[in-house]
Amino acid sequence: MLTTQQPVFRKFWHAVMPLAHLQGERPQPFRLLGEDIVLFLDAQGEPRALKDRCCHRTARLSKGRCVGGALECGYHGWTYDGGGRVIRIPQYEPDRAIPADYCTPAYRCVAKYGYAWVALEEPIAPIPEVPEFGAPGWRTIYQFHERWDTSPVRALENSFDNSHFSFVHRATFGVAAQPRPSRYELVQKEGGFYAETVIAATNPAAWQRVSGSAEPITQRHMRNAYYLPFSRRLDIEYPSGVRHVIINCFTPIDDGHIQLCQWLFRNDREEDCPEAMLVEFDAVITREDKDILESTDPDALVDTRRRGVEYSMDSDRPGMLIRKLLMELLAAHGESEVHR
Ligand code: FES
Ligand SMILES: [Fe+2]
């Protein structure tokens, strides 16, 4: 599926960048669904998103600077408000009116969970709820946002696939001697599904503070959820009672490229497991996934039903349900899937 060719994805909120990256004088560029946008903070400190193109002589606005909550083009200083309207032209006499059509497109942009989220068109679904955010007894750890050379669908398949642990993650938590995946319970819900399973996981000595257990192998109770179109939640509960809740947004940059955003929520304390260790632990695991995912074809259709098999492995079922829900979403909006 070529995400830039499916207009319905423009009608969802996408996590674009941490608000912390918008402090300072430099506006920040981002490519969302193939569209070049620029983000900055307005005078109230709220994030704003405009098309990254000046209406004067087409310079990228991300080359400019933020001045008093407005965005000044770096070429001739035309200045835009958060709605995309030109509010200052330095070359004009002070009393000369600026025509109303001197503007660049503005997109819906909101702050949530410490991120700027953008919808290119009127959104048809809310940003997924994360009840742990700011809740007593929970700490929030911003882990990373980074570019991967893959597609959202490929990354989502991977995030629900428990048959790769024994191979991709055999150096970290995968149990090489147990390649058969545990069975998922899948429950379809409005806008996604819930998937639950229990897996055996290696618990290396170096990382035992992550699980809160000294056993060489632990059980991980995995409560997974998928949110249309490109987000997931993974709530891992260890036998110690420690919960390790990961939120991922697989933000579509353009065809074949995503930005993986990851937040972590934990119900333990810094002295139980330091934040630096948690960041390093998930970074190691994520690098293992990134390496194999970037070796896959971002667009090829690999649904095993094409080979006349209902499904070859239980662990393929969540990925197939993701595809089915995406196909239903496209059909409901009069679209069919576009491939290379
Ligand atoms: S191109 Fe932006 S002010 Fe001239
Ligand atoms: Fe993985």
Short mmCIF file of N, CA and C in Angstrom, two decimals, residues 19 43 285 297:
data_model
loop_
_atom_site.label_atom_id
_atom_site.label_comp_id
_atom_site.label_asym_id
_atom_site.label_seq_id
_atom_site.Cartn_x
_atom_site.Cartn_y
_atom_site.Cartn_z
N LEU A 19 7.10 18.36 21.41
CA LEU A 19 6.99 19.81 21.56
C LEU A 19 8.34 20.41 21.96
N ALA A 43 2.15 32.40 19.76
CA ALA A 43 2.42 33.25 20.93
C ALA A 43 1.91 32.62 22.23
N ILE A 285 16.36 -3.44 21.51
CA ILE A 285 15.32 -4.27 20.88
C ILE A 285 14.82 -3.62 19.59
N ASP A 297 10.44 -5.67 1.86
CA ASP A 297 9.85 -4.82 0.82
C ASP A 297 8.72 -4.03 1.47
#
